[in-house]
GROMACS .gro file of N, CA and C in nm:
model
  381
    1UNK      N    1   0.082  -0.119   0.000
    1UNK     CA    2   0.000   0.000   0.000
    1UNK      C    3   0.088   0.127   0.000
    2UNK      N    4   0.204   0.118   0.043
    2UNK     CA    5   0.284   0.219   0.061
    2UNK      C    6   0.331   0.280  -0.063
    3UNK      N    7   0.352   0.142  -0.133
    3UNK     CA    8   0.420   0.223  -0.256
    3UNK      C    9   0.305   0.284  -0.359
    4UNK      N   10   0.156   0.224  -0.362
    4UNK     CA   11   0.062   0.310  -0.434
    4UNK      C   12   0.048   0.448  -0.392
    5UNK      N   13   0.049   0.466  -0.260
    5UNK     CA   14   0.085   0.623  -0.209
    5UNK      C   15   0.186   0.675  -0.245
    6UNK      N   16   0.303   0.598  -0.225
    6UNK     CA   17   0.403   0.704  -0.269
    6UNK      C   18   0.420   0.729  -0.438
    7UNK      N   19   0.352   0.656  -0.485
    7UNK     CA   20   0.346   0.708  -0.656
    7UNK      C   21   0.194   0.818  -0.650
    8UNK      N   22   0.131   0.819  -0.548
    8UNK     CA   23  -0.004   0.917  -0.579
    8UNK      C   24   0.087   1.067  -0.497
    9UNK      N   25   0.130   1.075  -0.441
    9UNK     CA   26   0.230   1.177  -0.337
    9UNK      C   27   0.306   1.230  -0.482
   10UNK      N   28   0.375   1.142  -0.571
   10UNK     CA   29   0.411   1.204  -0.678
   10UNK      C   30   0.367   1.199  -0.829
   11UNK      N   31   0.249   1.262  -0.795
   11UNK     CA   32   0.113   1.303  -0.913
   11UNK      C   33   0.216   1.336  -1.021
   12UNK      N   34   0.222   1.430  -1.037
   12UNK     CA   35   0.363   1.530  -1.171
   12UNK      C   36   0.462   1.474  -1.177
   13UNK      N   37   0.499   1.389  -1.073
   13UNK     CA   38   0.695   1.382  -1.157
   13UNK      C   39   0.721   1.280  -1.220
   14UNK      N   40   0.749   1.337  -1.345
   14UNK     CA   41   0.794   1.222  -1.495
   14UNK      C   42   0.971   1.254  -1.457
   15UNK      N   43   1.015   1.278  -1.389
   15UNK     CA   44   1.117   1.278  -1.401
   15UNK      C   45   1.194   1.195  -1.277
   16UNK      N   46   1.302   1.132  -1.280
   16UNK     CA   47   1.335   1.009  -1.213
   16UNK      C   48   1.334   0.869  -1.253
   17UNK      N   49   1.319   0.773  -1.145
   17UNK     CA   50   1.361   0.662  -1.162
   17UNK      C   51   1.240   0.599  -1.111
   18UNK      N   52   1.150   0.501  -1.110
   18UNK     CA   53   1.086   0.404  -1.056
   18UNK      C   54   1.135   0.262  -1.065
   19UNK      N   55   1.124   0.191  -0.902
   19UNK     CA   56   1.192   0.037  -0.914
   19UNK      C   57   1.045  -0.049  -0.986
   20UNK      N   58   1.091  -0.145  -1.027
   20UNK     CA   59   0.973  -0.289  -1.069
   20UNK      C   60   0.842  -0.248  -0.975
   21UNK      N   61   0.929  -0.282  -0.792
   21UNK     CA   62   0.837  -0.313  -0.712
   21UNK      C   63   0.733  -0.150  -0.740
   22UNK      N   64   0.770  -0.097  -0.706
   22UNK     CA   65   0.707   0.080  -0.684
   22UNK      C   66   0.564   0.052  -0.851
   23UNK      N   67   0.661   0.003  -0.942
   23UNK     CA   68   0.551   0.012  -1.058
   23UNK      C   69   0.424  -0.071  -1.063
   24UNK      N   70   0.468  -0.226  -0.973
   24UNK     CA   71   0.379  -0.310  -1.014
   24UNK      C   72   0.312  -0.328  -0.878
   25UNK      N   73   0.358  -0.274  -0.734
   25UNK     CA   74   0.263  -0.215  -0.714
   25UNK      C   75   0.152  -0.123  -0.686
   26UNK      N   76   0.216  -0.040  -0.763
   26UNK     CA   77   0.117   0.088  -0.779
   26UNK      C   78  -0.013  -0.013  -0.933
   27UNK      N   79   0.098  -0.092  -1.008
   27UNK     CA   80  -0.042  -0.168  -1.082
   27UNK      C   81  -0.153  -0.269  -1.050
   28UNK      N   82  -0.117  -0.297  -0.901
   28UNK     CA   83  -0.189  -0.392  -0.869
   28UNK      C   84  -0.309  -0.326  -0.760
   29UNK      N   85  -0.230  -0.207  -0.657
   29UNK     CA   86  -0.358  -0.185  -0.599
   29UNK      C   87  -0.447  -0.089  -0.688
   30UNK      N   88  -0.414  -0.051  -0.820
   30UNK     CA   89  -0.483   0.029  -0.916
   30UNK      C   90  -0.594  -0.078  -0.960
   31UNK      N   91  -0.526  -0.158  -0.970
   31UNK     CA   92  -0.600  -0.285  -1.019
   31UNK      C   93  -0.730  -0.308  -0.959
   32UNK      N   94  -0.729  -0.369  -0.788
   32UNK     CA   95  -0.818  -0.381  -0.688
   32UNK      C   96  -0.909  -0.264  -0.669
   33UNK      N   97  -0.851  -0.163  -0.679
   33UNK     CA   98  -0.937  -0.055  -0.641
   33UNK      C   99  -1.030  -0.033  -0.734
   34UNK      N  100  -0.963  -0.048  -0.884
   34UNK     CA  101  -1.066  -0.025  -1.012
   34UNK      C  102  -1.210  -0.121  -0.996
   35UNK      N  103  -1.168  -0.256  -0.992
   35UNK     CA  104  -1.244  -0.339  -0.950
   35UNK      C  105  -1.333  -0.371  -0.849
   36UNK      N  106  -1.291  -0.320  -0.719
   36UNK     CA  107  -1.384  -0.303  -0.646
   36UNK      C  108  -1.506  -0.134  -0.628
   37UNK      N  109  -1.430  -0.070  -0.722
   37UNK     CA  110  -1.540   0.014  -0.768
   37UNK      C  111  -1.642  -0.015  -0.865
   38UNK      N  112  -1.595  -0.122  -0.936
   38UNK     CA  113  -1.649  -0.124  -1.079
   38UNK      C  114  -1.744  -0.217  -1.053
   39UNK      N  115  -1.743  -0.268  -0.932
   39UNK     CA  116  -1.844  -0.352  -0.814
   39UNK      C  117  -1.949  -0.241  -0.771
   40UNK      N  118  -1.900  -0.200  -0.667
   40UNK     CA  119  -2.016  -0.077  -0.644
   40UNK      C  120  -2.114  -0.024  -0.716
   41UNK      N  121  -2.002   0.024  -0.845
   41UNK     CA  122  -2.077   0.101  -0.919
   41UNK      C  123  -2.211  -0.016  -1.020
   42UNK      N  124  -2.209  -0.141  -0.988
   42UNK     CA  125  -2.288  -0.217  -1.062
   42UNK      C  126  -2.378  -0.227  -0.917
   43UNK      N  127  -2.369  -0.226  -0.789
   43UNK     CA  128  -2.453  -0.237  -0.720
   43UNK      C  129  -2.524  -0.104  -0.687
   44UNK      N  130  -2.484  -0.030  -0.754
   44UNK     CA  131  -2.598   0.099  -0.732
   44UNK      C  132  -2.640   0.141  -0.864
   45UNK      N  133  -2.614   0.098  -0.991
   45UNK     CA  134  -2.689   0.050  -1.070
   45UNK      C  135  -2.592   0.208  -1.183
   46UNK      N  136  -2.469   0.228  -1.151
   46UNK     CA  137  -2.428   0.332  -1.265
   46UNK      C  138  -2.351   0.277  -1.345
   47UNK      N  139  -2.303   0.147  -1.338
   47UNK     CA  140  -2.255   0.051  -1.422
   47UNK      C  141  -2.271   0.120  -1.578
   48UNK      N  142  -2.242   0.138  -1.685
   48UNK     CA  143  -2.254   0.099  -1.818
   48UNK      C  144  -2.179  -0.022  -1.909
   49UNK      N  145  -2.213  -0.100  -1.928
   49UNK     CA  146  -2.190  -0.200  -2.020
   49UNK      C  147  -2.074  -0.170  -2.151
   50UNK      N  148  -2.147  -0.095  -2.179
   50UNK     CA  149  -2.089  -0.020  -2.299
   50UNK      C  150  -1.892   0.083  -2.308
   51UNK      N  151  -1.901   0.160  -2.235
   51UNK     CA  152  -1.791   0.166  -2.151
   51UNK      C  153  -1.697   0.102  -2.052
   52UNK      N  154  -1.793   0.026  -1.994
   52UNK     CA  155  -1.724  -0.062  -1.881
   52UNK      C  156  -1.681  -0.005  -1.790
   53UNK      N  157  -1.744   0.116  -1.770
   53UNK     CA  158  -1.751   0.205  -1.627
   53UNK      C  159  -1.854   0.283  -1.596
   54UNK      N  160  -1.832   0.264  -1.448
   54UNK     CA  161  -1.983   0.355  -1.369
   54UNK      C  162  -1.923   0.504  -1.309
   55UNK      N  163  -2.020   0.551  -1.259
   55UNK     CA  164  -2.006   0.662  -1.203
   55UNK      C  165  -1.836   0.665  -1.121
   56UNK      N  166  -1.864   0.591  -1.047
   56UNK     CA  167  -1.730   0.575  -0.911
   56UNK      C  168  -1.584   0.544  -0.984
   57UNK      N  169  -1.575   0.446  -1.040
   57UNK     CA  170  -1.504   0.384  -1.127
   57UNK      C  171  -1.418   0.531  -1.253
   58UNK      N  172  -1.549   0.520  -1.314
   58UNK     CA  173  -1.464   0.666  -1.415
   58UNK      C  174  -1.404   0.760  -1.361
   59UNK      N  175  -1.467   0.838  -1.216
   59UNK     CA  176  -1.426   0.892  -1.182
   59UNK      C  177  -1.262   0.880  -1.155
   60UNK      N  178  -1.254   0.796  -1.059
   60UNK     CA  179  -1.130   0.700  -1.023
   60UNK      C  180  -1.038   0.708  -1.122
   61UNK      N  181  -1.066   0.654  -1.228
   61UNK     CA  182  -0.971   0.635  -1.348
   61UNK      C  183  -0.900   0.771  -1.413
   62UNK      N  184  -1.021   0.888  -1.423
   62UNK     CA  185  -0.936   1.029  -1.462
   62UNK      C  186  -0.828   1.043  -1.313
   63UNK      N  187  -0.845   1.006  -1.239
   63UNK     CA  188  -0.774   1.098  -1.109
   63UNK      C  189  -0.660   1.021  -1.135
   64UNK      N  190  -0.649   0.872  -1.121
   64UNK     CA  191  -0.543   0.789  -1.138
   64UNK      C  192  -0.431   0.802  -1.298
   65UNK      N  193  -0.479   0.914  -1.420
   65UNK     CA  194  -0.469   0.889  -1.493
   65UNK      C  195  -0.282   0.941  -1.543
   66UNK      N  196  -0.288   1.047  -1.418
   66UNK     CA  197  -0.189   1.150  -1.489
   66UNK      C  198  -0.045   1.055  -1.313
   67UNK      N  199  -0.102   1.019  -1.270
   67UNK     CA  200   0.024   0.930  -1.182
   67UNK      C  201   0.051   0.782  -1.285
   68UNK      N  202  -0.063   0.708  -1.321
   68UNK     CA  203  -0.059   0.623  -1.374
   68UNK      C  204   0.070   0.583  -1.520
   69UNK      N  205   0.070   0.740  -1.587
   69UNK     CA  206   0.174   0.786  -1.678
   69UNK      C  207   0.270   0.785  -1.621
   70UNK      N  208   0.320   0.890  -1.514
   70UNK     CA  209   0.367   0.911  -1.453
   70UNK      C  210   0.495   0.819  -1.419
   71UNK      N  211   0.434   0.768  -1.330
   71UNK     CA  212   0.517   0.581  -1.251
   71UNK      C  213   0.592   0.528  -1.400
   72UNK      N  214   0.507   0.523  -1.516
   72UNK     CA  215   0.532   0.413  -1.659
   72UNK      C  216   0.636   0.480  -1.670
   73UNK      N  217   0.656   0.639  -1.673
   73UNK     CA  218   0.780   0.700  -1.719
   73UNK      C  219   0.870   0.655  -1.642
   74UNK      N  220   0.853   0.679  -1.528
   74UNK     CA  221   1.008   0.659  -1.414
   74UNK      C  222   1.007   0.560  -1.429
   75UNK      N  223   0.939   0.424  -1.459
   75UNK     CA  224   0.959   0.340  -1.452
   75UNK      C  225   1.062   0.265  -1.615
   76UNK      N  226   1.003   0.324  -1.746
   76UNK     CA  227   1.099   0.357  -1.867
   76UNK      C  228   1.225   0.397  -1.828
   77UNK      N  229   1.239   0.516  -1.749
   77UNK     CA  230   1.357   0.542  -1.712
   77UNK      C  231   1.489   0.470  -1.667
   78UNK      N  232   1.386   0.363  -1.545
   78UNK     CA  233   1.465   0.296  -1.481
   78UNK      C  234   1.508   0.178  -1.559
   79UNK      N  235   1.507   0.198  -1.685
   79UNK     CA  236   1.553   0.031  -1.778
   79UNK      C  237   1.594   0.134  -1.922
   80UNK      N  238   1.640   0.274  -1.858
   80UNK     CA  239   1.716   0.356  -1.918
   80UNK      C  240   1.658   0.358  -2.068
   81UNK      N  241   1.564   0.397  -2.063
   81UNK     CA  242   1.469   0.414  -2.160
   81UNK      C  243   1.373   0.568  -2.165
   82UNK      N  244   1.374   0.618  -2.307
   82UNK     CA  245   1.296   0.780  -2.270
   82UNK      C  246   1.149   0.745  -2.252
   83UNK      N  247   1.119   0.849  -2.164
   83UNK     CA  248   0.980   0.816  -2.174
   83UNK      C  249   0.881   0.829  -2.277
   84UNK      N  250   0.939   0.890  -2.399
   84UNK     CA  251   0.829   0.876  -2.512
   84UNK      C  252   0.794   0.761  -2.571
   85UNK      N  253   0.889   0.662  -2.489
   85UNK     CA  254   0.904   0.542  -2.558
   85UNK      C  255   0.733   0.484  -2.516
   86UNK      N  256   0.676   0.534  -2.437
   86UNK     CA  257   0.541   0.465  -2.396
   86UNK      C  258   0.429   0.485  -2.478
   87UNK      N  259   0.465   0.575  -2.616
   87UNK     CA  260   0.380   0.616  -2.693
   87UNK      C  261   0.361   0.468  -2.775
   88UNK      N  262   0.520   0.371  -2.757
   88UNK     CA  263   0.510   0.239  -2.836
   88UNK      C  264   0.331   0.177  -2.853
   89UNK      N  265   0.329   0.192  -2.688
   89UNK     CA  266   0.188   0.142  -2.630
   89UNK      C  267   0.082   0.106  -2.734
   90UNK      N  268   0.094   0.256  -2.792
   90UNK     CA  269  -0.018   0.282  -2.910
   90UNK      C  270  -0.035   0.207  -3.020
   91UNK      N  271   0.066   0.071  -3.085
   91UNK     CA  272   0.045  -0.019  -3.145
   91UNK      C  273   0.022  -0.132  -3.076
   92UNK      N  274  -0.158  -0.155  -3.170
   92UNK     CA  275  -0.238  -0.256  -3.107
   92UNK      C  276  -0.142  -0.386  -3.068
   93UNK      N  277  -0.134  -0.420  -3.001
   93UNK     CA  278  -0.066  -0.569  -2.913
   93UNK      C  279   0.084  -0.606  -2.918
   94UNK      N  280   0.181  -0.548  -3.025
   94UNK     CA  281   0.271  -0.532  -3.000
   94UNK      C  282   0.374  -0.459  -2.869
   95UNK      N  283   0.280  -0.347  -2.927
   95UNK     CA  284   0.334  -0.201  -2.823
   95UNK      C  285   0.278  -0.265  -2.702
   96UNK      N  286   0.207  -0.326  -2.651
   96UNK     CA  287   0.178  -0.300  -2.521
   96UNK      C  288   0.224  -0.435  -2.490
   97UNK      N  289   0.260  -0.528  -2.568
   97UNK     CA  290   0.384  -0.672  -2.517
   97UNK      C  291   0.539  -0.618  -2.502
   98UNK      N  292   0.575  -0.508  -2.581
   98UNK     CA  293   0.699  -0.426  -2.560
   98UNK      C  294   0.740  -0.402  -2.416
   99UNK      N  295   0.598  -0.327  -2.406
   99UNK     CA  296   0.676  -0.226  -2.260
   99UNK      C  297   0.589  -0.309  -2.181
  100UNK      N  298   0.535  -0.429  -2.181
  100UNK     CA  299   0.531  -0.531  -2.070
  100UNK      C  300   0.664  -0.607  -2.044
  101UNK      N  301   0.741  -0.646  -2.157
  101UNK     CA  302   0.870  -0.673  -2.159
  101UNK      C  303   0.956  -0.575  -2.032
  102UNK      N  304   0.949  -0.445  -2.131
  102UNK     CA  305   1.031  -0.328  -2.065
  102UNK      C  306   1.051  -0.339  -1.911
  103UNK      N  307   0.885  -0.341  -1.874
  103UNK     CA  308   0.830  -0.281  -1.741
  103UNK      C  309   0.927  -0.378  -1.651
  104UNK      N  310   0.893  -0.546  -1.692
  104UNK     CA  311   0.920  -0.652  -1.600
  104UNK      C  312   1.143  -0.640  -1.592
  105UNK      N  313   1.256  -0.577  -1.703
  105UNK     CA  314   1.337  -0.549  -1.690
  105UNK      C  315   1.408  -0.509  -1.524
  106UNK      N  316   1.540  -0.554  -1.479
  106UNK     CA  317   1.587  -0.484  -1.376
  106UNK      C  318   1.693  -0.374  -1.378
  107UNK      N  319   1.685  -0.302  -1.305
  107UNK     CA  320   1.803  -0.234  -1.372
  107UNK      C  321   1.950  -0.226  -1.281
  108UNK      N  322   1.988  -0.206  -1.297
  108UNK     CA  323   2.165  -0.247  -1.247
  108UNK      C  324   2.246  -0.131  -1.183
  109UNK      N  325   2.212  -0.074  -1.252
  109UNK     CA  326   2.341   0.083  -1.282
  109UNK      C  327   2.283   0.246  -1.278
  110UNK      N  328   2.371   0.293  -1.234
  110UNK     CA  329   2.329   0.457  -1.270
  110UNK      C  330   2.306   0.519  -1.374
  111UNK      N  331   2.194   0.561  -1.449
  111UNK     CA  332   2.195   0.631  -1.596
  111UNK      C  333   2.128   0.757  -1.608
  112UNK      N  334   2.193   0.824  -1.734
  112UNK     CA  335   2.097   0.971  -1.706
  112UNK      C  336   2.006   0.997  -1.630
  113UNK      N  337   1.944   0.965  -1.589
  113UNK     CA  338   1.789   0.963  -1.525
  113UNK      C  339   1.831   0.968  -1.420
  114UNK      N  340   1.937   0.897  -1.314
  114UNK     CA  341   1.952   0.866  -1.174
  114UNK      C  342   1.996   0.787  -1.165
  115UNK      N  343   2.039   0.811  -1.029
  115UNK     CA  344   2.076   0.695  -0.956
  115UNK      C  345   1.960   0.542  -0.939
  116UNK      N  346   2.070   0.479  -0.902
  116UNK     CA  347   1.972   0.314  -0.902
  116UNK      C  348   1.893   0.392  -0.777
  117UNK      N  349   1.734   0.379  -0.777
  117UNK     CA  350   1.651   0.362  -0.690
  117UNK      C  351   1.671   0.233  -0.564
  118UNK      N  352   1.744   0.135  -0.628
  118UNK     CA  353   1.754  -0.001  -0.525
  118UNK      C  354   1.889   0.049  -0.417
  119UNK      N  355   1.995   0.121  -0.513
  119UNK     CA  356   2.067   0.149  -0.403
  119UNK      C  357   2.106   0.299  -0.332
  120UNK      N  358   1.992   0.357  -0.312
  120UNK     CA  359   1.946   0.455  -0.209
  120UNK      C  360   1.896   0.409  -0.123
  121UNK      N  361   1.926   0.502   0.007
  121UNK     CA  362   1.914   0.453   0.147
  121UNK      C  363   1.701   0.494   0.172
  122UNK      N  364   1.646   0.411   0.257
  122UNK     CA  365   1.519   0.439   0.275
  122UNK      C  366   1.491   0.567   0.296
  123UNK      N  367   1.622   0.634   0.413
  123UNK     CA  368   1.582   0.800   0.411
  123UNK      C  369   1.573   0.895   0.303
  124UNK      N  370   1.650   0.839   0.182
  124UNK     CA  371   1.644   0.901   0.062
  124UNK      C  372   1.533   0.914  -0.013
  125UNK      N  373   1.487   0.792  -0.009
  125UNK     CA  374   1.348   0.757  -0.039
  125UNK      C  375   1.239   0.844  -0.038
  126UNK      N  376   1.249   0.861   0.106
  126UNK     CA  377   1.083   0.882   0.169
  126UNK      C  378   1.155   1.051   0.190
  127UNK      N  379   1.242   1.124   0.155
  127UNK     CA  380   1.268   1.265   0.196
  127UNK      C  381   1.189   1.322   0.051
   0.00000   0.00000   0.00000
């Protein structure tokens, strides 16, 4: 849970490094949360079919939308990659097996972008 906060704490910054863990799980409680709205929102009946989102849910998704980028960049970064590279995305099933590739990468070393995120101290972290 910590690390979905600390990627919502940094709404704006495309700039840096994100580790694996920080990305996947900021994708997983994105995940749960979508889903258990997308629950609600079928038990109070704002569900649409058609979209595949309700009231609660959409909402959710614009707010999550601009961290959600966000994390993908630092997270490009951290496998020393630019972040425009996420535009790959945009070809149907390739692009988005790419930077599933990308995402799951570790990274080793210091590169433009920063220092390794793995070897900073926790106080560094959280300052």
């Amino acid at each position: 849970m910590e690390w979905y906060v600390k990627v919502l704490k940094q709404y704006f910054v495309f700039s840096g490094r994100a580790r694996r863990k920080e990305y996947w799980m900021f994708t997983l409680f994105n995940f749960i949360v979508s889903f258990v709205l997308s629950l609600v929102d079928m038990g109070i009946g704002s569900f649409d079919e058609v979209t595949g989102l309700g009231a609660l849910s959409g909402i959710y998704t614009l707010l999550v939308l601009i961290p959600s980028i966000a994390v993908a960049v630092r997270r490009l970064h951290d496998t020393n990659h630019s972040g425009w590279w996420l535009l790959i995305g945009l070809i149907p099933l390739l692009g988005a097996l790419f930077l599933l590739v990308v995402f799951c990468f570790d990274s080793k070393e210091d590169n433009e972008y920063g220092p390794n995120p793995k070897m900073l101290t926790d106080d560094a972290l959280n300052a």
